[in-house]
Amino acid sequence: VIIRKLASNCFRASCTLLGVWVFVQSLPRLLPEDPARIAAGEWATDAEVQALRQVLRLDQPWFRALRISGLEWLRGGFGQSLRYRKPVSELLRQGFPISFKLACFAMLLAALLAWSLALWRGRSSRALQALAIASPVYVLGPLMLWGIAQHIPGLPVSGIQGWAAWILPTIALAVPLAGHQARLLTTQLESLRDSYGLRWSRGSGVPLTVAWRRWLLPAVSGPWLTVLGLQLGGLLGGAVLVESIFSIPGLGQILVGALNTRDLPLVQATVFLGAALYVFTQLIVEYLQAVLDPRLR
Amino acid sequence: MMHRLGSLSKKKAMIAASFLMLGWLFGGDGSVDLTNRLANPQLRHVFGTDEIGRDLFARFWLGGARSLTLGFFLTGLHLFLGVVLSVTVQPSLALRRGLLGFADWLASIPSTLLALLLIAFTKPGYGSLIFALALGGWIPYARISLTQLDALRGDLSLLQTTLQGASAMHRFRYHLLPRLWPLLSAQAAVGLGAVILVEGGLSFLGVGLPPDRASWGVMLASGRAFLLVSPWGLLWPALGLLMVLLLATRKSA
């Protein structure tokens, strides 16, 4: 049963991705302004704009352009970047490991912070959670540059040289995520703590560790995984900000650069990659939940 | 006790309204004064000045008012779109499936990325910013009101109003909307914070509001660049954003 469900989920996910791809590819045609003119810049001559239209396949009919770039994508080529004059796939291959590493660090730290905030049942825990939720990446990052990095001489504030350079970006990315996770965990744990079943089992002499392992942990981990998946999938959005604050050459930085220079093929490929990562994490989360929770099978 | 604003409580609404009034009254984009750059807080410039000598106090208030106005406007737009779409779509099964499928598909592109993508293809300005943020924002509202409408489908009191000859508009205004409102307004309280957050991020990256307009995101970006000379350009908008988001995202209250 679980295999069949997985297969149907995979099918649905690939349909979604196909839709996203078509959307990303045909977006230039849907908008009222001429994207080639915007990409070419204000002072471009008509001939230059025309040349760009050819490169972007805007001069061809919609379906034919879609088919040609579809075949190209299937062969693993995502087109040429307008600005770097390099294949887009090469640029993405450089940026992806860096962003992935940052995302992993941030998720680990966020999970750690969230659990410690949720297990510590003080009044200030609630306040800290609210503060963490309300502090966006682009406020936290510069504030840490001012408040922390300035006073610790050896701490690098940009780039990815050495392990110390990862500290500040990881914290900036992790804190808001940790806030959301901690709030969820706190409410879940509180409702479970007062539940009849748990009190009964504790009263009949089940040790706390067993109760945790057998009941609390599985019950809490379902919703937690959902939130984790959503956050992990949306992390590229946060990475855009963090990477531009700490100048880390990852996917986010590539995307911002591509946006500023109106490098359309690069933007399309990066956004599609972001959507693909999101859909993929949803898939994994659904699978994990089916494994953990027999009711969903 | 339930008052009309639901989760957007009266106290918060009062704070927001007075903030907006102060902002549009006292705020300004500030005039350039190159002899007085990056000044510390003083009597003439209560918050100090930025890197080209504009008064941070005026920019702080106007930037905040802009963020809040945009946030309220967009949240209202999302709410309106969500409710209207769900009400039109609800009677027909095919249309509902279509809308929910479309929403699922749109939600698979993270909202920041979607906004960035749309802005990349259009000219920067208020129009494209609003369009980019409005495109995906209605989804939670539509989902909530669809589930609520489904739950109300077999409701006898609703049937009675129809039998008594109430018009669709009357039914919607006096019988449906009051029942949808509690959940919708709770979502709106969360959504307001999210909209302000995303808008600030886009402005910080330089693709949201135009850079010559004061907004907290823009101020943060320029404050960060001159951080080592004077922290004030960074601290005030950071403080403002923290306060507003803290108020907006606080549970219930």
Coordinates of C-alpha atoms in Angstrom, one line a residue:
Chain A
V1 CA 0.0 0.0 0.0
I2 CA 2.8 2.4 0.9
I3 CA 4.5 1.8 -2.4
R4 CA 1.3 2.6 -4.3
K5 CA 0.8 5.8 -2.4
L6 CA 4.4 6.8 -3.0
A7 CA 4.0 6.1 -6.7
S8 CA 0.9 8.2 -6.9
N9 CA 2.6 11.0 -5.0
C10 CA 5.5 10.9 -7.3
F11 CA 3.2 11.1 -10.3
R12 CA 1.4 14.1 -8.8
A13 CA 4.7 15.8 -8.0
S14 CA 6.0 15.4 -11.5
C15 CA 2.8 16.8 -12.9
T16 CA 3.2 19.8 -10.7
L17 CA 6.8 20.3 -11.7
L18 CA 5.9 20.1 -15.4
G19 CA 3.3 22.8 -14.8
V20 CA 5.9 24.9 -13.0
W21 CA 8.3 24.4 -15.8
V22 CA 5.8 25.5 -18.5
F23 CA 4.8 28.5 -16.4
V24 CA 8.4 29.6 -15.9
Q25 CA 9.2 29.1 -19.6
S26 CA 6.1 30.9 -20.9
L27 CA 6.1 33.7 -18.3
P28 CA 7.9 36.2 -20.6
R29 CA 5.0 35.9 -23.0
L30 CA 2.3 36.3 -20.5
L31 CA 3.4 39.8 -19.3
P32 CA 2.4 43.0 -21.0
E33 CA 5.9 44.4 -21.4
D34 CA 8.5 43.0 -23.9
P35 CA 10.9 41.1 -21.7
A36 CA 13.6 41.3 -24.3
R37 CA 13.6 45.1 -24.2
I38 CA 13.7 45.1 -20.4
A39 CA 16.6 42.5 -20.4
A40 CA 18.5 44.4 -23.1
G41 CA 18.5 47.6 -21.0
E42 CA 17.3 51.1 -21.5
W43 CA 19.8 52.2 -24.1
A44 CA 19.7 49.1 -26.3
T45 CA 19.2 49.5 -30.1
D46 CA 16.4 47.8 -31.9
A47 CA 18.8 45.4 -33.5
E48 CA 20.2 44.3 -30.1
V49 CA 16.7 43.7 -28.8
Q50 CA 15.9 41.7 -31.9
A51 CA 19.0 39.6 -31.4
L52 CA 18.0 39.0 -27.8
R53 CA 14.5 38.0 -28.8
Q54 CA 16.1 35.3 -31.0
V55 CA 18.3 34.0 -28.2
L56 CA 15.3 33.8 -25.8
R57 CA 13.2 32.2 -28.6
L58 CA 10.6 34.9 -28.3
D59 CA 10.4 35.2 -32.1
Q60 CA 9.1 31.7 -32.4
P61 CA 5.6 30.5 -31.8
W62 CA 4.9 29.6 -28.1
F63 CA 4.6 25.8 -28.5
R64 CA 7.5 25.4 -30.7
A65 CA 9.8 27.4 -28.4
L66 CA 8.5 25.3 -25.5
R67 CA 9.3 22.1 -27.4
I68 CA 12.8 23.1 -28.3
S69 CA 13.8 24.3 -24.8
G70 CA 12.1 21.2 -23.4
L71 CA 14.3 18.9 -25.4
E72 CA 17.3 21.0 -24.5
W73 CA 16.5 20.7 -20.8
L74 CA 16.0 16.9 -21.1
R75 CA 19.5 16.7 -22.4
G76 CA 20.7 18.5 -19.3
G77 CA 21.4 21.9 -20.9
F78 CA 19.5 24.8 -19.3
G79 CA 20.6 27.3 -21.9
Q80 CA 23.3 29.9 -21.8
S81 CA 23.5 32.6 -19.2
L82 CA 23.3 36.0 -20.9
R83 CA 25.7 37.7 -18.4
Y84 CA 28.4 35.1 -17.7
R85 CA 28.4 33.6 -21.2
K86 CA 28.5 30.2 -19.6
P87 CA 26.1 27.3 -19.5
V88 CA 23.5 27.8 -16.7
S89 CA 24.0 24.2 -15.5
E90 CA 27.7 24.9 -14.7
L91 CA 26.8 28.0 -12.6
L92 CA 24.1 26.1 -10.7
R93 CA 26.5 23.2 -10.1
Q94 CA 28.9 25.7 -8.5
G95 CA 26.3 27.4 -6.3
F96 CA 24.2 24.4 -5.2
P97 CA 26.6 22.7 -2.8
I98 CA 27.3 25.9 -1.0
S99 CA 23.6 26.7 -0.5
F100 CA 22.9 23.1 0.4
K101 CA 25.6 23.1 3.1
L102 CA 24.2 26.4 4.5
A103 CA 20.7 25.0 4.5
C104 CA 21.8 21.8 6.4
F105 CA 23.7 23.8 9.0
A106 CA 20.7 26.1 9.5
M107 CA 18.2 23.3 9.8
L108 CA 20.3 21.4 12.3
L109 CA 20.7 24.6 14.4
A110 CA 17.1 25.4 14.1
A111 CA 16.0 22.0 15.2
L112 CA 18.4 22.1 18.2
L113 CA 17.2 25.6 19.3
A114 CA 13.5 24.7 18.8
W115 CA 13.7 21.6 20.9
S116 CA 15.6 23.3 23.7
L117 CA 13.1 26.2 23.7
A118 CA 10.1 23.8 23.6
L119 CA 11.4 21.7 26.5
W120 CA 12.3 24.6 28.7
R121 CA 8.9 25.6 30.0
G122 CA 9.5 29.1 31.3
R123 CA 7.7 32.4 30.7
S124 CA 10.7 33.7 28.9
S125 CA 10.7 30.8 26.5
R126 CA 7.4 32.1 25.1
A127 CA 8.8 35.6 24.8
L128 CA 12.0 34.3 23.1
Q129 CA 9.9 32.3 20.6
A130 CA 7.8 35.3 19.7
L131 CA 11.0 37.4 19.3
A132 CA 12.6 34.7 17.1
I133 CA 9.5 34.5 14.9
A134 CA 9.4 38.3 14.5
S135 CA 13.0 38.7 13.6
P136 CA 13.5 38.4 9.8
V137 CA 16.7 37.3 8.3
Y138 CA 17.5 40.7 6.8
V139 CA 17.2 42.4 10.2
L140 CA 19.0 39.7 12.2
G141 CA 21.9 39.5 9.8
P142 CA 22.9 43.2 9.7
L143 CA 22.2 43.4 13.5
M144 CA 24.6 40.6 14.1
L145 CA 27.2 42.2 11.9
W146 CA 26.9 45.3 14.1
G147 CA 26.5 43.7 17.5
I148 CA 28.7 40.6 17.3
A149 CA 31.1 40.6 14.3
Q150 CA 32.4 44.1 15.1
H151 CA 33.5 43.1 18.6
I152 CA 35.1 39.8 17.8
P153 CA 38.2 40.6 15.7
G154 CA 38.8 37.2 14.1
L155 CA 35.3 36.5 13.0
P156 CA 34.9 36.6 9.2
V157 CA 31.8 38.5 8.0
S158 CA 31.7 37.4 4.4
G159 CA 32.7 34.6 2.1
I160 CA 33.1 30.9 2.9
Q161 CA 36.7 30.7 3.9
G162 CA 37.1 28.4 6.9
W163 CA 34.5 27.1 9.3
A164 CA 34.1 30.3 11.3
A165 CA 32.6 32.1 8.3
W166 CA 29.6 29.8 8.4
I167 CA 28.6 30.8 12.0
L168 CA 26.8 34.1 11.5
P169 CA 24.9 33.1 8.3
T170 CA 23.8 29.9 9.9
I171 CA 22.5 31.7 13.0
A172 CA 20.7 34.4 10.9
L173 CA 19.0 31.8 8.8
A174 CA 18.2 29.4 11.7
V175 CA 16.6 31.7 14.3
P176 CA 13.3 32.6 12.6
L177 CA 12.9 28.9 11.6
A178 CA 13.6 27.8 15.2
G179 CA 10.9 30.2 16.4
H180 CA 8.2 28.7 14.3
Q181 CA 9.2 25.2 15.1
A182 CA 9.4 25.9 18.8
R183 CA 6.0 27.4 18.9
L184 CA 4.5 24.4 17.2
L185 CA 6.3 22.0 19.5
T186 CA 5.3 23.9 22.6
T187 CA 1.6 23.8 21.8
Q188 CA 1.8 20.2 20.7
L189 CA 3.6 19.1 23.8
E190 CA 1.3 21.1 26.1
S191 CA -1.8 19.5 24.7
L192 CA -0.3 16.1 25.0
R193 CA 1.0 16.7 28.6
D194 CA -2.6 17.2 29.8
S195 CA -4.0 14.3 27.8
Y196 CA -5.8 11.6 29.7
G197 CA -3.8 8.8 28.1
L198 CA -0.4 10.1 29.2
R199 CA -1.6 10.8 32.7
W200 CA -3.0 7.3 32.9
S201 CA 0.1 5.6 31.7
R202 CA 2.3 7.7 34.0
G203 CA 0.0 6.9 36.9
S204 CA 0.2 3.2 36.2
G205 CA 4.0 3.4 36.6
V206 CA 5.3 3.8 33.0
P207 CA 8.6 5.6 33.3
L208 CA 8.9 9.0 31.7
T209 CA 11.5 7.9 29.2
V210 CA 9.3 5.1 27.9
A211 CA 6.3 7.4 27.6
W212 CA 8.5 9.8 25.6
R213 CA 9.8 7.2 23.3
R214 CA 6.5 5.4 22.8
W215 CA 3.9 8.2 22.7
L216 CA 5.1 11.7 22.9
L217 CA 7.8 11.6 20.3
P218 CA 5.8 9.9 17.5
A219 CA 2.8 12.1 18.2
V220 CA 4.9 15.3 18.0
S221 CA 7.1 14.4 15.2
G222 CA 4.3 14.3 12.6
P223 CA 3.4 18.0 12.6
W224 CA 7.0 18.9 13.3
L225 CA 8.1 17.1 10.1
T226 CA 5.4 18.9 8.1
V227 CA 6.7 22.3 9.2
L228 CA 10.3 21.1 8.7
G229 CA 9.5 20.2 5.2
L230 CA 7.8 23.4 4.4
Q231 CA 10.7 25.4 5.8
L232 CA 13.4 23.4 4.1
G233 CA 11.5 23.8 0.8
G234 CA 11.2 27.5 1.2
L235 CA 14.8 27.9 2.4
L236 CA 16.1 29.2 -1.0
G237 CA 14.0 32.3 -0.4
G238 CA 15.8 32.9 2.9
A239 CA 19.1 31.9 1.3
V240 CA 18.7 34.8 -1.2
L241 CA 18.8 37.3 1.7
V242 CA 21.5 35.6 3.8
E243 CA 23.8 35.1 0.9
S244 CA 23.5 38.7 -0.2
I245 CA 24.2 39.9 3.4
F246 CA 27.2 37.8 4.0
S247 CA 28.3 37.6 0.3
I248 CA 28.2 33.8 0.1
P249 CA 28.5 32.6 -3.6
G250 CA 25.6 30.2 -3.4
L251 CA 22.3 29.8 -5.4
G252 CA 20.8 32.9 -3.7
Q253 CA 23.6 35.1 -4.8
I254 CA 23.4 33.7 -8.3
L255 CA 19.7 34.5 -8.4
V256 CA 20.1 38.1 -7.2
G257 CA 22.8 38.7 -9.7
A258 CA 20.7 37.2 -12.4
L259 CA 17.7 39.4 -11.4
N260 CA 19.8 42.6 -11.3
T261 CA 21.2 42.0 -14.8
R262 CA 17.9 40.6 -16.1
D263 CA 19.6 37.3 -17.0
L264 CA 16.4 35.5 -17.9
P265 CA 17.7 31.9 -18.6
L266 CA 19.6 31.9 -15.3
V267 CA 16.5 33.2 -13.4
Q268 CA 14.2 30.7 -15.0
A269 CA 16.6 27.8 -14.2
T270 CA 17.2 28.9 -10.6
V271 CA 13.5 29.4 -9.8
F272 CA 12.7 26.1 -11.3
L273 CA 15.4 24.4 -9.2
G274 CA 13.9 26.1 -6.1
A275 CA 10.4 24.8 -6.9
A276 CA 11.8 21.3 -7.6
L277 CA 13.6 21.3 -4.3
Y278 CA 10.3 22.3 -2.6
V279 CA 8.3 19.6 -4.3
F280 CA 10.9 17.0 -3.6
T281 CA 11.1 17.8 0.1
Q282 CA 7.3 17.6 0.3
L283 CA 7.5 14.1 -1.2
I284 CA 10.1 12.9 1.3
V285 CA 8.1 14.4 4.2
E286 CA 5.0 12.6 3.0
Y287 CA 6.9 9.3 2.8
L288 CA 8.4 9.7 6.3
Q289 CA 5.0 10.5 7.8
A290 CA 3.5 7.5 6.2
V291 CA 6.3 5.4 7.8
L292 CA 5.9 7.0 11.2
D293 CA 2.1 7.2 11.4
P294 CA 0.2 4.0 10.6
R295 CA -3.0 6.0 10.2
L296 CA -1.7 7.6 7.0
R297 CA -0.9 4.3 5.2
Chain B
M1 CA -17.0 38.4 23.8
M2 CA -16.6 38.7 20.1
H3 CA -16.2 42.0 18.4
R4 CA -16.3 42.7 14.8
L5 CA -12.6 42.6 14.0
G6 CA -12.1 39.2 15.5
S7 CA -8.4 38.3 15.9
L8 CA -7.3 41.7 14.6
S9 CA -8.1 43.1 18.0
K10 CA -9.2 46.6 18.7
K11 CA -6.1 47.5 20.6
K12 CA -3.8 46.5 17.7
A13 CA -6.0 48.3 15.2
M14 CA -5.7 51.5 17.3
I15 CA -1.9 51.2 17.4
A16 CA -1.7 50.6 13.7
A17 CA -4.1 53.5 12.9
S18 CA -2.3 56.0 15.1
F19 CA 1.1 54.8 13.6
L20 CA -0.2 55.3 10.1
M21 CA -1.5 58.8 10.9
L22 CA 1.8 59.8 12.6
G23 CA 3.7 58.3 9.7
W24 CA 1.9 60.1 6.9
L25 CA 1.8 63.4 8.9
F26 CA 5.4 63.6 10.1
G27 CA 7.2 61.4 7.7
G28 CA 9.0 62.4 4.6
D29 CA 11.6 61.1 2.2
G30 CA 14.0 63.7 3.7
S31 CA 16.0 66.2 1.7
V32 CA 19.7 65.6 0.7
D33 CA 22.2 67.5 2.9
L34 CA 25.7 66.5 2.0
T35 CA 27.4 68.6 4.7
N36 CA 25.6 66.6 7.3
R37 CA 26.1 63.0 6.5
L38 CA 25.8 60.1 8.9
A39 CA 25.2 62.4 11.9
N40 CA 24.5 60.9 15.3
P41 CA 21.1 61.6 16.9
Q42 CA 20.9 65.3 17.9
L43 CA 18.4 68.0 18.5
R44 CA 17.8 68.9 14.8
H45 CA 17.9 65.2 13.6
V46 CA 16.4 63.2 16.4
F47 CA 17.4 59.8 14.9
G48 CA 20.5 61.1 13.1
T49 CA 21.0 61.3 9.3
D50 CA 21.8 58.7 6.6
E51 CA 24.7 58.5 4.1
I52 CA 23.5 61.5 2.1
G53 CA 22.3 63.6 5.0
R54 CA 18.6 62.8 4.9
D55 CA 16.8 63.0 8.2
L56 CA 16.3 59.4 9.6
F57 CA 13.4 60.4 11.8
A58 CA 11.2 61.5 8.9
R59 CA 12.3 58.5 6.8
F60 CA 11.6 56.1 9.6
W61 CA 8.0 57.3 10.0
L62 CA 7.3 57.4 6.3
G63 CA 9.0 54.1 5.7
G64 CA 6.9 52.4 8.4
A65 CA 3.7 54.0 7.2
R66 CA 4.5 52.8 3.7
S67 CA 5.2 49.2 4.8
L68 CA 2.1 49.1 7.0
T69 CA -0.2 50.7 4.3
L70 CA 1.1 48.2 1.7
G71 CA 0.7 45.4 4.2
F72 CA -2.9 46.3 5.0
F73 CA -3.8 46.9 1.4
L74 CA -2.3 43.6 0.3
T75 CA -3.9 41.6 3.1
G76 CA -7.3 43.1 2.2
L77 CA -6.7 42.3 -1.4
H78 CA -5.8 38.7 -0.5
L79 CA -8.8 38.4 1.7
F80 CA -11.1 39.8 -1.0
L81 CA -9.7 37.6 -3.7
G82 CA -9.8 34.5 -1.6
V83 CA -13.4 34.9 -0.5
V84 CA -14.7 36.0 -3.9
L85 CA -12.9 33.1 -5.6
S86 CA -14.1 30.5 -3.1
V87 CA -17.7 31.7 -3.2
T88 CA -17.9 31.7 -7.0
V89 CA -16.2 28.3 -7.2
Q90 CA -18.0 26.5 -4.4
P91 CA -21.2 25.3 -6.2
S92 CA -19.4 23.5 -9.1
L93 CA -17.3 20.5 -8.4
A94 CA -15.2 20.9 -11.5
L95 CA -14.4 24.5 -10.8
R96 CA -13.4 23.7 -7.2
R97 CA -11.1 21.0 -8.3
G98 CA -9.6 23.4 -10.8
L99 CA -9.1 26.1 -8.2
L100 CA -7.6 23.8 -5.6
G101 CA -5.3 22.2 -8.2
F102 CA -4.2 25.7 -9.4
A103 CA -3.6 26.7 -5.7
D104 CA -1.5 23.6 -5.0
W105 CA 0.5 24.2 -8.1
L106 CA 1.1 27.9 -7.4
A107 CA 2.1 27.1 -3.8
S108 CA 4.9 24.8 -5.0
I109 CA 6.8 27.9 -6.0
P110 CA 8.0 29.5 -2.7
S111 CA 6.4 32.9 -2.4
T112 CA 9.7 34.9 -2.3
L113 CA 10.9 33.2 -5.5
L114 CA 7.6 33.8 -7.2
A115 CA 7.7 37.4 -6.4
L116 CA 11.4 37.7 -7.5
L117 CA 10.5 35.9 -10.8
L118 CA 7.7 38.2 -11.6
I119 CA 9.6 41.3 -10.8
A120 CA 12.5 40.1 -13.0
F121 CA 10.2 40.2 -16.0
T122 CA 8.5 43.6 -15.3
K123 CA 9.5 47.1 -14.7
P124 CA 10.1 47.8 -11.0
G125 CA 7.5 49.9 -9.1
Y126 CA 4.4 49.7 -7.0
G127 CA 2.3 47.9 -9.7
S128 CA 4.6 44.9 -10.2
L129 CA 5.3 44.6 -6.5
I130 CA 1.6 44.4 -5.7
F131 CA 0.9 42.1 -8.5
A132 CA 3.8 39.8 -7.5
L133 CA 2.7 39.7 -3.9
A134 CA -1.0 39.3 -4.7
L135 CA -0.5 36.4 -7.0
G136 CA -0.1 33.7 -4.4
G137 CA -1.4 35.4 -1.3
W138 CA -5.1 34.5 -1.6
I139 CA -4.5 30.8 -1.4
P140 CA -4.9 30.3 2.4
Y141 CA -8.0 32.5 2.5
A142 CA -9.6 30.6 -0.3
R143 CA -8.8 27.2 1.3
I144 CA -10.2 28.3 4.7
S145 CA -13.4 29.8 3.3
L146 CA -14.0 26.8 1.0
T147 CA -13.8 24.3 3.9
Q148 CA -16.1 26.6 5.9
L149 CA -18.6 26.9 3.1
D150 CA -18.6 23.2 2.6
A151 CA -19.4 22.7 6.3
L152 CA -22.3 25.2 5.9
R153 CA -23.7 23.4 2.9
G154 CA -26.5 21.5 4.5
D155 CA -27.3 24.2 7.0
L156 CA -31.0 24.6 7.5
S157 CA -31.0 28.3 8.5
L158 CA -29.3 29.1 5.3
L159 CA -31.8 27.1 3.3
Q160 CA -34.6 29.0 5.1
T161 CA -33.2 32.4 4.2
T162 CA -33.2 31.3 0.5
L163 CA -36.7 30.0 0.8
Q164 CA -37.8 33.3 2.3
G165 CA -36.5 35.0 -0.8
A166 CA -33.3 36.5 0.4
S167 CA -31.0 37.6 -2.5
A168 CA -27.6 36.0 -2.9
M169 CA -25.9 39.2 -1.8
H170 CA -28.0 39.5 1.4
R171 CA -27.3 35.9 2.2
F172 CA -23.6 36.4 1.7
R173 CA -23.5 39.6 3.7
Y174 CA -25.6 38.6 6.7
H175 CA -25.4 34.9 6.9
L176 CA -22.2 33.6 5.3
L177 CA -19.6 36.3 6.0
P178 CA -20.3 36.5 9.8
R179 CA -19.6 32.7 10.0
L180 CA -16.5 32.8 7.9
W181 CA -15.1 35.8 9.6
P182 CA -13.5 34.4 12.8
L183 CA -11.2 32.0 10.9
L184 CA -10.5 34.4 8.1
S185 CA -9.5 37.2 10.4
A186 CA -7.2 34.9 12.3
Q187 CA -5.5 34.1 9.1
A188 CA -5.4 37.8 8.2
A189 CA -3.5 38.5 11.4
V190 CA -0.8 36.0 10.4
G191 CA -0.9 37.1 6.7
L192 CA -0.3 40.7 7.6
G193 CA 3.0 39.9 9.2
A194 CA 4.0 37.7 6.4
V195 CA 3.3 40.3 3.8
I196 CA 5.3 43.0 5.6
L197 CA 8.1 40.5 6.0
V198 CA 8.3 39.6 2.3
E199 CA 7.9 43.2 1.2
G200 CA 10.8 44.3 3.5
G201 CA 12.9 41.5 2.1
L202 CA 12.3 42.4 -1.5
S203 CA 13.0 46.1 -0.8
F204 CA 16.2 45.0 1.1
L205 CA 17.3 43.3 -2.1
G206 CA 16.5 46.4 -4.1
V207 CA 13.8 44.8 -6.1
G208 CA 10.8 45.9 -4.1
L209 CA 9.9 49.6 -3.6
P210 CA 12.0 52.0 -5.7
P211 CA 15.3 52.9 -3.8
D212 CA 14.5 56.6 -3.7
R213 CA 11.4 56.0 -1.7
A214 CA 12.0 55.6 2.0
S215 CA 11.0 52.1 3.3
W216 CA 12.4 50.1 6.1
G217 CA 13.8 47.4 3.8
V218 CA 15.6 50.1 1.7
M219 CA 16.8 51.8 4.8
L220 CA 18.2 48.6 6.2
A221 CA 20.1 47.9 3.0
S222 CA 21.7 51.3 3.0
G223 CA 22.3 51.2 6.7
R224 CA 24.2 48.0 6.4
A225 CA 26.5 49.4 3.9
F226 CA 27.6 52.2 6.3
L227 CA 27.5 50.1 9.4
L228 CA 31.0 50.7 10.5
V229 CA 30.7 54.5 10.3
S230 CA 27.4 54.9 11.9
P231 CA 25.0 52.2 13.1
W232 CA 21.9 54.5 13.3
G233 CA 20.8 54.0 9.7
L234 CA 20.6 50.3 10.5
L235 CA 19.3 50.4 14.1
W236 CA 16.1 52.4 13.7
P237 CA 14.5 50.5 10.8
A238 CA 15.5 47.2 12.4
L239 CA 13.8 48.3 15.6
G240 CA 10.7 49.4 13.7
L241 CA 10.4 46.1 11.8
L242 CA 10.9 44.0 14.9
M243 CA 8.2 46.0 16.8
V244 CA 5.7 45.8 13.9
L245 CA 6.3 42.1 13.3
L246 CA 6.2 41.3 17.0
L247 CA 2.8 43.0 17.2
A248 CA 1.5 41.4 14.0
T249 CA 2.6 37.8 14.6
R250 CA 1.8 37.7 18.3
K251 CA -0.6 34.9 19.0
S252 CA -4.3 35.9 19.7
A253 CA -3.9 38.9 22.0

